[in-house]
Amino acid sequence: MMNLVDRDNSDNEDEINMSDSDDSMNESSDSDSSVSDTDDDSDADNATAGSSGQNESGPSTSKGENNENDVEEEEEDEVIKAILKSKEIHRDHPPTISIEDTLSDICFHPTRDILALASITGDVLIYKYNNEQNELVSTQELHEKACRDIEFNEDGGILFSTGKDKTIMMSDVATEKLIQIYENAHEHPIYCLSLIDENTFVTGDDEGYVKLWDRRQKTNNPVFSLKEMDDFVSAMVTNDDKRYLVCSSGDGTLTTLNIRGKKLHVRTEDYPQELLCLGLFKHGRKILAAGSKGNLYLFNWGEFGLHSDEIPSLTKKSINCMIPITENIVVTGGEDKMLRATSLFPNRQLGIVGQHDMSVECLDICNDGTIIASYSYDNSVKFWNVSYFETLNVAQPLIKGGKQKQLKHNLPSSKLENASDFFADL
């Protein structure tokens, strides 16, 4: 029995010893697990540290790249500024004048670098201009309604103005004081004015009346008044002989008045368009008329009844204004937003002088013939250097190709270049 008990006790002890051994092994396993966890934490910390190190170095590199980009952009800005400054230094015409109010006429001074602008508010704005800047030197509040036409006399001492208020005014350019005034000069709003000589001038109104005035008369009555047109008088010209006055009209006729005889000389048949502007060429021996459909009609002086030549329109759009550049070249402006040059003899399209964003309404040329100014309904007055026309050989075609090339060909004063010029140097 004792042996059995002892065996049992021995077995129990063995079980206890085995249990202790198992506990020891478990503790050892827990210890290993703890070490393993510690190692994992250490690896995680190292990984985090490595990642942190990478993040710290990343922004530093990006910042350096940004600094380099900033430097490059600054250098590019400086280059652009230098190019723009170079262009400004070499500008061969005055900068653009931006206007708040709509204009109805522009006029260069005959001897000084001054440009007068007639506004629909009735004001006349006087600008000094040069290739660097334009300066508004005065604003003269002359008319109660729209000022429609302005002209300097031959020496530039007097500014003539007229407008919708039916009034004609003469102002001293130097003092800006009013010299003479004709109130209610017409029964209808006056549309245009033209100087004959230092003492006489003519005006035309919205209803087709033409009146001749002589400043030497003591009364403010016209020398004569004639109505030979059925619509507004758009333009009037005469030559050095001062015998005939040629008038264009919205009724589509060219009407010639005998100034000395104070009567109608001849009137053409109606043309299929309003005739809006006139120009003298070949030392006053040729008259050019243009109208609302873009056709140009050439007349011989003294043969006013029928045109001698017709230049078809390129665009079928209205020609609103023209200015003679030489005795043979005209620049026109109109609804196609372009200033176009045309040779009359031989009849040839020369190309685009300049561009606007809206219809071109007024043109004039400066006292030395090198700069023309144009006004558009985009409320800008732009200047174009046209001195190259003096040496331009119009006998040889400038434009090779059909109508589309004639429409798009740009002359040296244009803001755009021709595609053929771009590829010529390649």
CSV table of C-alpha atoms in Angstrom, one decimal:
chain,number,residue,atom,x,y,z
A,1,MET,CA,0.0,0.0,0.0
A,2,MET,CA,2.8,2.3,0.9
A,3,ASN,CA,4.5,1.6,-2.3
A,4,LEU,CA,1.3,2.4,-4.2
A,5,VAL,CA,0.9,5.6,-2.3
A,6,ASP,CA,4.5,6.5,-2.8
A,7,ARG,CA,4.1,5.8,-6.5
A,8,ASP,CA,1.1,8.0,-6.6
A,9,ASN,CA,2.9,10.7,-4.7
A,10,SER,CA,5.8,10.3,-7.0
A,11,ASP,CA,3.5,10.6,-10.0
A,12,ASN,CA,2.0,13.6,-8.5
A,13,GLU,CA,5.4,15.1,-7.9
A,14,ASP,CA,6.3,14.3,-11.5
A,15,GLU,CA,3.1,15.9,-12.6
A,16,ILE,CA,3.9,18.9,-10.5
A,17,ASN,CA,7.4,19.0,-11.8
A,18,MET,CA,6.1,18.7,-15.4
A,19,SER,CA,3.6,21.5,-14.7
A,20,ASP,CA,6.4,23.6,-13.3
A,21,SER,CA,8.4,22.8,-16.4
A,22,ASP,CA,5.5,23.8,-18.6
A,23,ASP,CA,5.1,27.0,-16.7
A,24,SER,CA,8.8,27.7,-17.1
A,25,MET,CA,8.5,27.0,-20.8
A,26,ASN,CA,5.5,29.3,-21.0
A,27,GLU,CA,7.4,32.0,-19.2
A,28,SER,CA,10.3,31.5,-21.6
A,29,SER,CA,7.9,31.7,-24.5
A,30,ASP,CA,6.4,34.9,-23.1
A,31,SER,CA,9.9,36.2,-22.7
A,32,ASP,CA,10.7,35.4,-26.3
A,33,SER,CA,7.4,36.9,-27.4
A,34,SER,CA,8.3,40.0,-25.4
A,35,VAL,CA,11.6,40.3,-27.1
A,36,SER,CA,10.0,39.7,-30.5
A,37,ASP,CA,7.5,42.5,-29.7
A,38,THR,CA,10.3,44.7,-28.7
A,39,ASP,CA,12.2,44.0,-31.9
A,40,ASP,CA,9.1,44.7,-33.9
A,41,ASP,CA,8.6,48.0,-32.1
A,42,SER,CA,12.2,48.8,-32.8
A,43,ASP,CA,11.8,48.0,-36.5
A,44,ALA,CA,8.7,50.1,-36.6
A,45,ASP,CA,10.4,53.0,-35.0
A,46,ASN,CA,13.3,52.7,-37.4
A,47,ALA,CA,10.9,52.5,-40.3
A,48,THR,CA,9.1,55.6,-39.0
A,49,ALA,CA,12.3,57.4,-38.5
A,50,GLY,CA,13.4,56.5,-42.0
A,51,SER,CA,10.1,57.6,-43.4
A,52,SER,CA,10.4,60.8,-41.4
A,53,GLY,CA,13.9,61.4,-42.7
A,54,GLN,CA,12.6,60.9,-46.3
A,55,ASN,CA,9.8,63.4,-45.7
A,56,GLU,CA,12.1,65.9,-44.3
A,57,SER,CA,14.5,65.7,-47.2
A,58,GLY,CA,11.6,65.7,-49.8
A,59,PRO,CA,10.2,69.2,-49.1
A,60,SER,CA,13.8,70.6,-48.9
A,61,THR,CA,14.4,69.3,-52.5
A,62,SER,CA,11.0,70.6,-53.7
A,63,LYS,CA,11.7,74.0,-52.2
A,64,GLY,CA,14.9,74.2,-54.0
A,65,GLU,CA,13.2,73.4,-57.3
A,66,ASN,CA,10.6,76.1,-56.6
A,67,ASN,CA,13.3,78.6,-56.0
A,68,GLU,CA,14.9,77.7,-59.3
A,69,ASN,CA,11.5,78.0,-61.1
A,70,ASP,CA,10.9,81.4,-59.5
A,71,VAL,CA,14.3,82.6,-60.7
A,72,GLU,CA,13.6,81.3,-64.2
A,73,GLU,CA,10.2,83.1,-64.3
A,74,GLU,CA,11.7,86.3,-63.1
A,75,GLU,CA,14.3,86.1,-65.8
A,76,GLU,CA,11.6,85.4,-68.4
A,77,ASP,CA,9.7,88.5,-67.1
A,78,GLU,CA,12.7,90.6,-67.4
A,79,VAL,CA,13.2,89.4,-71.0
A,80,ILE,CA,9.6,90.2,-71.9
A,81,LYS,CA,9.9,93.6,-70.3
A,82,ALA,CA,13.0,94.3,-72.3
A,83,ILE,CA,11.4,93.3,-75.5
A,84,LEU,CA,8.3,95.5,-74.8
A,85,LYS,CA,10.6,98.4,-73.9
A,86,SER,CA,12.6,97.9,-77.0
A,87,LYS,CA,9.4,98.1,-79.1
A,88,GLU,CA,8.3,101.2,-77.3
A,89,ILE,CA,11.7,102.9,-78.0
A,90,HIS,CA,11.5,102.1,-81.7
A,91,ARG,CA,7.8,103.1,-82.0
A,92,ASP,CA,7.3,105.0,-85.3
A,93,HIS,CA,3.9,106.4,-84.5
A,94,PRO,CA,2.0,107.8,-81.5
A,95,PRO,CA,0.2,105.4,-79.1
A,96,THR,CA,-3.5,104.8,-79.2
A,97,ILE,CA,-5.9,107.3,-77.7
A,98,SER,CA,-8.8,105.7,-75.8
A,99,ILE,CA,-12.0,107.9,-75.7
A,100,GLU,CA,-15.0,107.6,-73.4
A,101,ASP,CA,-17.5,109.4,-75.7
A,102,THR,CA,-18.3,108.6,-79.3
A,103,LEU,CA,-16.6,110.8,-81.9
A,104,SER,CA,-18.0,112.1,-85.1
A,105,ASP,CA,-14.8,113.7,-86.7
A,106,ILE,CA,-11.1,114.0,-86.2
A,107,CYS,CA,-8.8,116.7,-87.7
A,108,PHE,CA,-5.0,117.3,-87.7
A,109,HIS,CA,-3.6,120.8,-87.2
A,110,PRO,CA,-1.9,122.0,-90.5
A,111,THR,CA,1.4,123.0,-88.9
A,112,ARG,CA,1.7,121.6,-85.3
A,113,ASP,CA,1.5,118.1,-83.8
A,114,ILE,CA,-2.0,118.6,-82.6
A,115,LEU,CA,-5.1,116.5,-83.2
A,116,ALA,CA,-8.7,117.7,-82.6
A,117,LEU,CA,-11.5,115.3,-81.8
A,118,ALA,CA,-15.2,116.2,-82.2
A,119,SER,CA,-17.5,114.5,-79.7
A,120,ILE,CA,-21.2,113.7,-79.9
A,121,THR,CA,-21.5,115.5,-76.5
A,122,GLY,CA,-20.7,118.7,-78.3
A,123,ASP,CA,-17.1,119.0,-77.0
A,124,VAL,CA,-13.9,119.3,-78.9
A,125,LEU,CA,-10.9,117.6,-77.4
A,126,ILE,CA,-7.4,118.9,-78.3
A,127,TYR,CA,-4.5,116.5,-78.0
A,128,LYS,CA,-0.7,116.9,-78.4
A,129,TYR,CA,0.9,113.8,-79.8
A,130,ASN,CA,4.3,112.3,-80.4
A,131,ASN,CA,5.7,108.8,-80.7
A,132,GLU,CA,6.0,108.4,-76.9
A,133,GLN,CA,2.8,109.7,-75.6
A,134,ASN,CA,-0.4,111.8,-76.2
A,135,GLU,CA,-1.5,114.6,-74.0
A,136,LEU,CA,-5.0,116.0,-73.6
A,137,VAL,CA,-4.3,119.8,-73.5
A,138,SER,CA,-7.9,121.1,-73.5
A,139,THR,CA,-11.5,120.3,-73.7
A,140,GLN,CA,-13.7,122.9,-75.3
A,141,GLU,CA,-17.4,122.8,-74.6
A,142,LEU,CA,-18.7,124.4,-77.8
A,143,HIS,CA,-22.0,122.8,-78.9
A,144,GLU,CA,-25.2,122.0,-77.1
A,145,LYS,CA,-25.6,118.8,-79.2
A,146,ALA,CA,-23.3,116.6,-81.2
A,147,CYS,CA,-20.3,118.3,-82.9
A,148,ARG,CA,-20.3,116.7,-86.3
A,149,ASP,CA,-17.5,118.4,-88.2
A,150,ILE,CA,-14.3,120.3,-87.4
A,151,GLU,CA,-11.7,122.0,-89.6
A,152,PHE,CA,-8.7,124.1,-89.0
A,153,ASN,CA,-8.1,127.0,-91.4
A,154,GLU,CA,-5.0,127.1,-93.5
A,155,ASP,CA,-2.6,128.5,-90.9
A,156,GLY,CA,-4.2,126.7,-88.0
A,157,GLY,CA,-5.1,129.8,-86.1
A,158,ILE,CA,-8.9,129.2,-86.2
A,159,LEU,CA,-10.9,126.1,-85.5
A,160,PHE,CA,-14.3,125.8,-87.4
A,161,SER,CA,-16.9,123.6,-85.9
A,162,THR,CA,-20.5,122.7,-86.5
A,163,GLY,CA,-23.1,120.2,-85.5
A,164,LYS,CA,-26.5,119.0,-84.7
A,165,ASP,CA,-27.5,122.2,-82.9
A,166,LYS,CA,-27.4,124.0,-86.3
A,167,THR,CA,-24.7,126.3,-85.1
A,168,ILE,CA,-21.4,127.2,-86.7
A,169,MET,CA,-18.5,128.4,-84.5
A,170,MET,CA,-15.1,129.8,-85.1
A,171,SER,CA,-12.6,129.6,-82.1
A,172,ASP,CA,-9.1,131.0,-81.6
A,173,VAL,CA,-6.8,128.0,-81.3
A,174,ALA,CA,-4.3,129.7,-79.1
A,175,THR,CA,-6.7,131.4,-76.6
A,176,GLU,CA,-9.7,129.0,-77.1
A,177,LYS,CA,-11.9,132.1,-77.2
A,178,LEU,CA,-14.9,132.3,-79.5
A,179,ILE,CA,-14.3,134.6,-82.5
A,180,GLN,CA,-17.5,134.3,-84.5
A,181,ILE,CA,-20.7,132.4,-84.3
A,182,TYR,CA,-23.6,131.7,-86.6
A,183,GLU,CA,-26.7,130.6,-84.6
A,184,ASN,CA,-29.5,128.7,-86.3
A,185,ALA,CA,-27.4,128.7,-89.5
A,186,HIS,CA,-29.6,126.0,-91.0
A,187,GLU,CA,-33.2,124.9,-90.5
A,188,HIS,CA,-32.0,121.3,-90.1
A,189,PRO,CA,-29.1,119.8,-88.2
A,190,ILE,CA,-25.8,120.5,-90.1
A,191,TYR,CA,-23.9,117.4,-91.3
A,192,CYS,CA,-20.7,118.6,-92.8
A,193,LEU,CA,-18.5,121.7,-93.3
A,194,SER,CA,-15.8,122.5,-95.9
A,195,LEU,CA,-13.5,125.5,-96.2
A,196,ILE,CA,-13.2,127.2,-99.6
A,197,ASP,CA,-10.6,129.9,-98.8
A,198,GLU,CA,-9.6,132.0,-95.8
A,199,ASN,CA,-13.0,133.9,-95.9
A,200,THR,CA,-15.6,131.6,-97.4
A,201,PHE,CA,-16.9,128.2,-96.4
A,202,VAL,CA,-19.8,125.9,-97.1
A,203,THR,CA,-22.1,123.8,-94.9
A,204,GLY,CA,-24.5,120.9,-95.8
A,205,ASP,CA,-27.4,119.6,-93.7
A,206,ASP,CA,-29.5,116.5,-93.1
A,207,GLU,CA,-32.1,117.5,-95.7
A,208,GLY,CA,-29.8,118.2,-98.6
A,209,TYR,CA,-29.4,122.0,-98.2
A,210,VAL,CA,-26.0,123.6,-99.0
A,211,LYS,CA,-25.1,127.1,-97.9
A,212,LEU,CA,-22.2,129.3,-98.8
A,213,TRP,CA,-20.9,131.7,-96.1
A,214,ASP,CA,-18.6,134.7,-96.3
A,215,ARG,CA,-17.0,135.8,-93.0
A,216,ARG,CA,-16.5,139.4,-94.3
A,217,GLN,CA,-20.2,140.0,-94.5
A,218,LYS,CA,-21.7,142.2,-91.7
A,219,THR,CA,-24.8,140.0,-91.4
A,220,ASN,CA,-24.9,136.3,-90.6
A,221,ASN,CA,-26.8,135.5,-93.7
A,222,PRO,CA,-25.5,133.0,-96.3
A,223,VAL,CA,-24.3,134.1,-99.7
A,224,PHE,CA,-26.6,131.5,-101.2
A,225,SER,CA,-28.7,128.5,-100.1
A,226,LEU,CA,-29.5,125.7,-102.5
A,227,LYS,CA,-31.4,122.4,-102.1
A,228,GLU,CA,-30.5,120.0,-104.9
A,229,MET,CA,-30.3,116.8,-102.9
A,230,ASP,CA,-33.0,114.6,-101.4
A,231,ASP,CA,-31.0,113.3,-98.4
A,232,PHE,CA,-28.1,114.4,-96.2
A,233,VAL,CA,-25.0,116.0,-97.6
A,234,SER,CA,-22.2,113.7,-96.7
A,235,ALA,CA,-19.1,115.5,-98.1
A,236,MET,CA,-18.1,118.5,-100.2
A,237,VAL,CA,-14.9,119.3,-102.1
A,238,THR,CA,-13.5,121.9,-104.5
A,239,ASN,CA,-10.2,122.3,-106.3
A,240,ASP,CA,-7.8,125.2,-106.6
A,241,ASP,CA,-10.0,127.0,-109.2
A,242,LYS,CA,-12.8,127.3,-106.6
A,243,ARG,CA,-15.4,127.4,-109.4
A,244,TYR,CA,-17.3,124.2,-108.7
A,245,LEU,CA,-18.4,122.6,-105.4
A,246,VAL,CA,-18.9,118.8,-105.7
A,247,CYS,CA,-21.2,117.2,-103.1
A,248,SER,CA,-22.0,113.6,-102.3
A,249,SER,CA,-25.3,112.6,-100.7
A,250,GLY,CA,-27.2,109.9,-99.0
A,251,ASP,CA,-29.6,109.9,-102.0
A,252,GLY,CA,-26.9,108.2,-104.1
A,253,THR,CA,-26.0,111.2,-106.3
A,254,LEU,CA,-23.0,113.4,-107.0
A,255,THR,CA,-24.2,117.0,-107.2
A,256,THR,CA,-22.1,119.8,-108.6
A,257,LEU,CA,-22.8,123.4,-107.7
A,258,ASN,CA,-21.5,126.5,-109.6
A,259,ILE,CA,-20.1,128.6,-106.8
A,260,ARG,CA,-19.8,131.8,-108.8
A,261,GLY,CA,-23.1,131.4,-110.5
A,262,LYS,CA,-24.8,130.3,-107.2
A,263,LYS,CA,-26.7,127.6,-109.0
A,264,LEU,CA,-26.8,123.9,-109.9
A,265,HIS,CA,-24.3,122.8,-112.5
A,266,VAL,CA,-25.0,119.1,-112.9
A,267,ARG,CA,-26.3,116.1,-111.0
A,268,THR,CA,-25.6,112.5,-111.7
A,269,GLU,CA,-28.1,109.7,-112.0
A,270,ASP,CA,-28.8,107.8,-108.7
A,271,TYR,CA,-26.1,105.3,-107.8
A,272,PRO,CA,-27.2,102.0,-106.2
A,273,GLN,CA,-25.7,103.1,-102.8
A,274,GLU,CA,-25.4,106.1,-100.5
A,275,LEU,CA,-22.3,108.1,-101.5
A,276,LEU,CA,-20.6,108.8,-98.2
A,277,CYS,CA,-17.1,110.3,-98.9
A,278,LEU,CA,-15.0,112.2,-101.5
A,279,GLY,CA,-11.4,112.7,-102.3
A,280,LEU,CA,-9.3,114.7,-104.8
A,281,PHE,CA,-6.4,113.2,-106.7
A,282,LYS,CA,-4.0,113.9,-109.6
A,283,HIS,CA,-3.7,117.6,-108.5
A,284,GLY,CA,-7.4,118.1,-108.4
A,285,ARG,CA,-8.1,116.6,-111.9
A,286,LYS,CA,-9.8,113.5,-110.5
A,287,ILE,CA,-12.6,113.0,-107.9
A,288,LEU,CA,-13.1,109.7,-106.1
A,289,ALA,CA,-16.4,108.9,-104.5
A,290,ALA,CA,-17.2,105.9,-102.2
A,291,GLY,CA,-20.4,104.5,-100.7
A,292,SER,CA,-22.4,102.1,-98.6
A,293,LYS,CA,-21.7,99.1,-100.8
A,294,GLY,CA,-18.0,99.5,-101.0
A,295,ASN,CA,-17.6,100.5,-104.7
A,296,LEU,CA,-15.3,103.4,-105.7
A,297,TYR,CA,-16.3,105.7,-108.6
A,298,LEU,CA,-13.7,107.9,-110.3
A,299,PHE,CA,-14.7,111.1,-112.1
A,300,ASN,CA,-12.8,113.5,-114.3
A,301,TRP,CA,-12.9,117.1,-113.0
A,302,GLY,CA,-15.3,119.0,-115.2
A,303,GLU,CA,-17.1,115.8,-116.3
A,304,PHE,CA,-19.3,115.4,-113.3
A,305,GLY,CA,-22.3,113.8,-114.9
A,306,LEU,CA,-20.9,110.2,-115.2
A,307,HIS,CA,-17.9,108.4,-113.7
A,308,SER,CA,-15.0,107.5,-115.9
A,309,ASP,CA,-14.0,104.4,-114.0
A,310,GLU,CA,-15.3,102.1,-111.3
A,311,ILE,CA,-13.4,100.0,-108.8
A,312,PRO,CA,-15.5,97.1,-107.5
A,313,SER,CA,-15.7,96.4,-103.8
A,314,LEU,CA,-13.5,93.7,-102.2
A,315,THR,CA,-15.8,93.2,-99.2
A,316,LYS,CA,-19.3,94.4,-100.3
A,317,LYS,CA,-19.3,96.5,-97.1
A,318,SER,CA,-19.7,100.2,-96.6
A,319,ILE,CA,-16.7,102.6,-97.1
A,320,ASN,CA,-17.4,105.4,-94.5
A,321,CYS,CA,-14.3,107.5,-95.0
A,322,MET,CA,-11.2,108.1,-97.2
A,323,ILE,CA,-8.0,110.1,-97.2
A,324,PRO,CA,-5.7,110.7,-100.1
A,325,ILE,CA,-2.1,109.6,-99.2
A,326,THR,CA,-0.4,110.6,-102.5
A,327,GLU,CA,-1.8,111.9,-105.8
A,328,ASN,CA,-2.4,108.3,-106.7
A,329,ILE,CA,-3.1,106.3,-103.5
A,330,VAL,CA,-6.2,106.4,-101.3
A,331,VAL,CA,-6.7,104.8,-97.9
A,332,THR,CA,-10.3,103.9,-97.0
A,333,GLY,CA,-12.0,102.8,-93.8
A,334,GLY,CA,-15.3,101.1,-93.3
A,335,GLU,CA,-17.5,98.4,-91.9
A,336,ASP,CA,-15.0,95.7,-92.4
A,337,LYS,CA,-12.9,97.2,-89.6
A,338,MET,CA,-9.9,97.6,-91.9
A,339,LEU,CA,-7.9,100.5,-93.4
A,340,ARG,CA,-7.2,99.5,-97.0
A,341,ALA,CA,-4.9,101.2,-99.5
A,342,THR,CA,-5.8,101.3,-103.2
A,343,SER,CA,-3.8,102.5,-106.2
A,344,LEU,CA,-5.9,104.4,-108.7
A,345,PHE,CA,-3.5,104.4,-111.7
A,346,PRO,CA,-3.0,101.5,-112.3
A,347,ASN,CA,-6.1,100.3,-110.4
A,348,ARG,CA,-4.7,97.9,-107.9
A,349,GLN,CA,-5.4,96.8,-104.3
A,350,LEU,CA,-2.3,97.4,-102.2
A,351,GLY,CA,-3.2,95.9,-98.9
A,352,ILE,CA,-4.2,96.5,-95.3
A,353,VAL,CA,-2.8,99.6,-93.6
A,354,GLY,CA,-4.3,98.9,-90.2
A,355,GLN,CA,-7.1,97.3,-88.2
A,356,HIS,CA,-9.7,98.2,-85.6
A,357,ASP,CA,-12.1,96.1,-83.6
A,358,MET,CA,-15.2,97.8,-85.0
A,359,SER,CA,-16.3,99.9,-88.0
A,360,VAL,CA,-13.9,102.7,-89.0
A,361,GLU,CA,-15.7,106.0,-89.1
A,362,CYS,CA,-13.1,108.8,-89.5
A,363,LEU,CA,-9.7,109.3,-91.2
A,364,ASP,CA,-7.2,112.2,-91.4
A,365,ILE,CA,-3.6,112.7,-92.3
A,366,CYS,CA,-1.0,114.8,-90.5
A,367,ASN,CA,0.7,117.9,-91.7
A,368,ASP,CA,3.9,116.2,-93.1
A,369,GLY,CA,2.0,113.2,-94.6
A,370,THR,CA,3.7,110.5,-92.6
A,371,ILE,CA,1.0,109.7,-90.1
A,372,ILE,CA,-2.7,109.0,-90.5
A,373,ALA,CA,-5.2,108.8,-87.7
A,374,SER,CA,-8.3,106.6,-87.7
A,375,TYR,CA,-11.3,106.5,-85.3
A,376,SER,CA,-13.5,103.5,-84.8
A,377,TYR,CA,-16.7,102.8,-82.8
A,378,ASP,CA,-14.4,100.7,-80.5
A,379,ASN,CA,-13.7,104.2,-79.0
A,380,SER,CA,-10.1,104.3,-80.0
A,381,VAL,CA,-8.1,106.7,-82.2
A,382,LYS,CA,-5.1,104.8,-83.7
A,383,PHE,CA,-2.1,106.2,-85.5
A,384,TRP,CA,-0.4,104.5,-88.5
A,385,ASN,CA,3.0,105.4,-90.1
A,386,VAL,CA,2.5,105.5,-93.8
A,387,SER,CA,5.7,107.1,-94.9
A,388,TYR,CA,6.5,103.9,-96.9
A,389,PHE,CA,4.0,104.9,-99.6
A,390,GLU,CA,6.3,107.6,-100.9
A,391,THR,CA,8.7,105.0,-102.2
A,392,LEU,CA,6.2,102.2,-102.9
A,393,ASN,CA,6.3,101.1,-106.5
A,394,VAL,CA,2.6,100.6,-107.5
A,395,ALA,CA,3.5,99.7,-111.1
A,396,GLN,CA,4.4,96.2,-110.0
A,397,PRO,CA,1.8,94.0,-108.3
A,398,LEU,CA,2.3,93.8,-104.5
A,399,ILE,CA,-0.2,90.9,-104.1
A,400,LYS,CA,0.1,87.7,-106.1
A,401,GLY,CA,-3.1,85.6,-106.1
A,402,GLY,CA,-6.8,85.9,-106.0
A,403,LYS,CA,-9.3,87.9,-104.1
A,404,GLN,CA,-8.7,86.2,-100.7
A,405,LYS,CA,-5.0,87.2,-100.8
A,406,GLN,CA,-5.9,90.7,-101.7
A,407,LEU,CA,-8.3,90.8,-98.7
A,408,LYS,CA,-5.6,89.6,-96.2
A,409,HIS,CA,-2.4,91.2,-97.5
A,410,ASN,CA,-0.8,93.4,-94.8
A,411,LEU,CA,1.3,96.4,-95.5
A,412,PRO,CA,4.3,97.6,-93.2
A,413,SER,CA,2.1,99.7,-90.9
A,414,SER,CA,-0.3,96.8,-90.2
A,415,LYS,CA,-0.2,95.1,-86.8
A,416,LEU,CA,-0.2,91.7,-88.5
A,417,GLU,CA,2.4,90.0,-90.7
A,418,ASN,CA,1.8,88.0,-93.9
A,419,ALA,CA,2.3,84.3,-93.7
A,420,SER,CA,4.5,84.5,-96.8
A,421,ASP,CA,6.8,86.9,-94.9
A,422,PHE,CA,7.1,84.5,-92.0
A,423,PHE,CA,8.1,81.5,-94.1
A,424,ALA,CA,10.4,83.6,-96.3
A,425,ASP,CA,13.3,83.3,-93.9
A,426,LEU,CA,12.9,79.6,-93.2
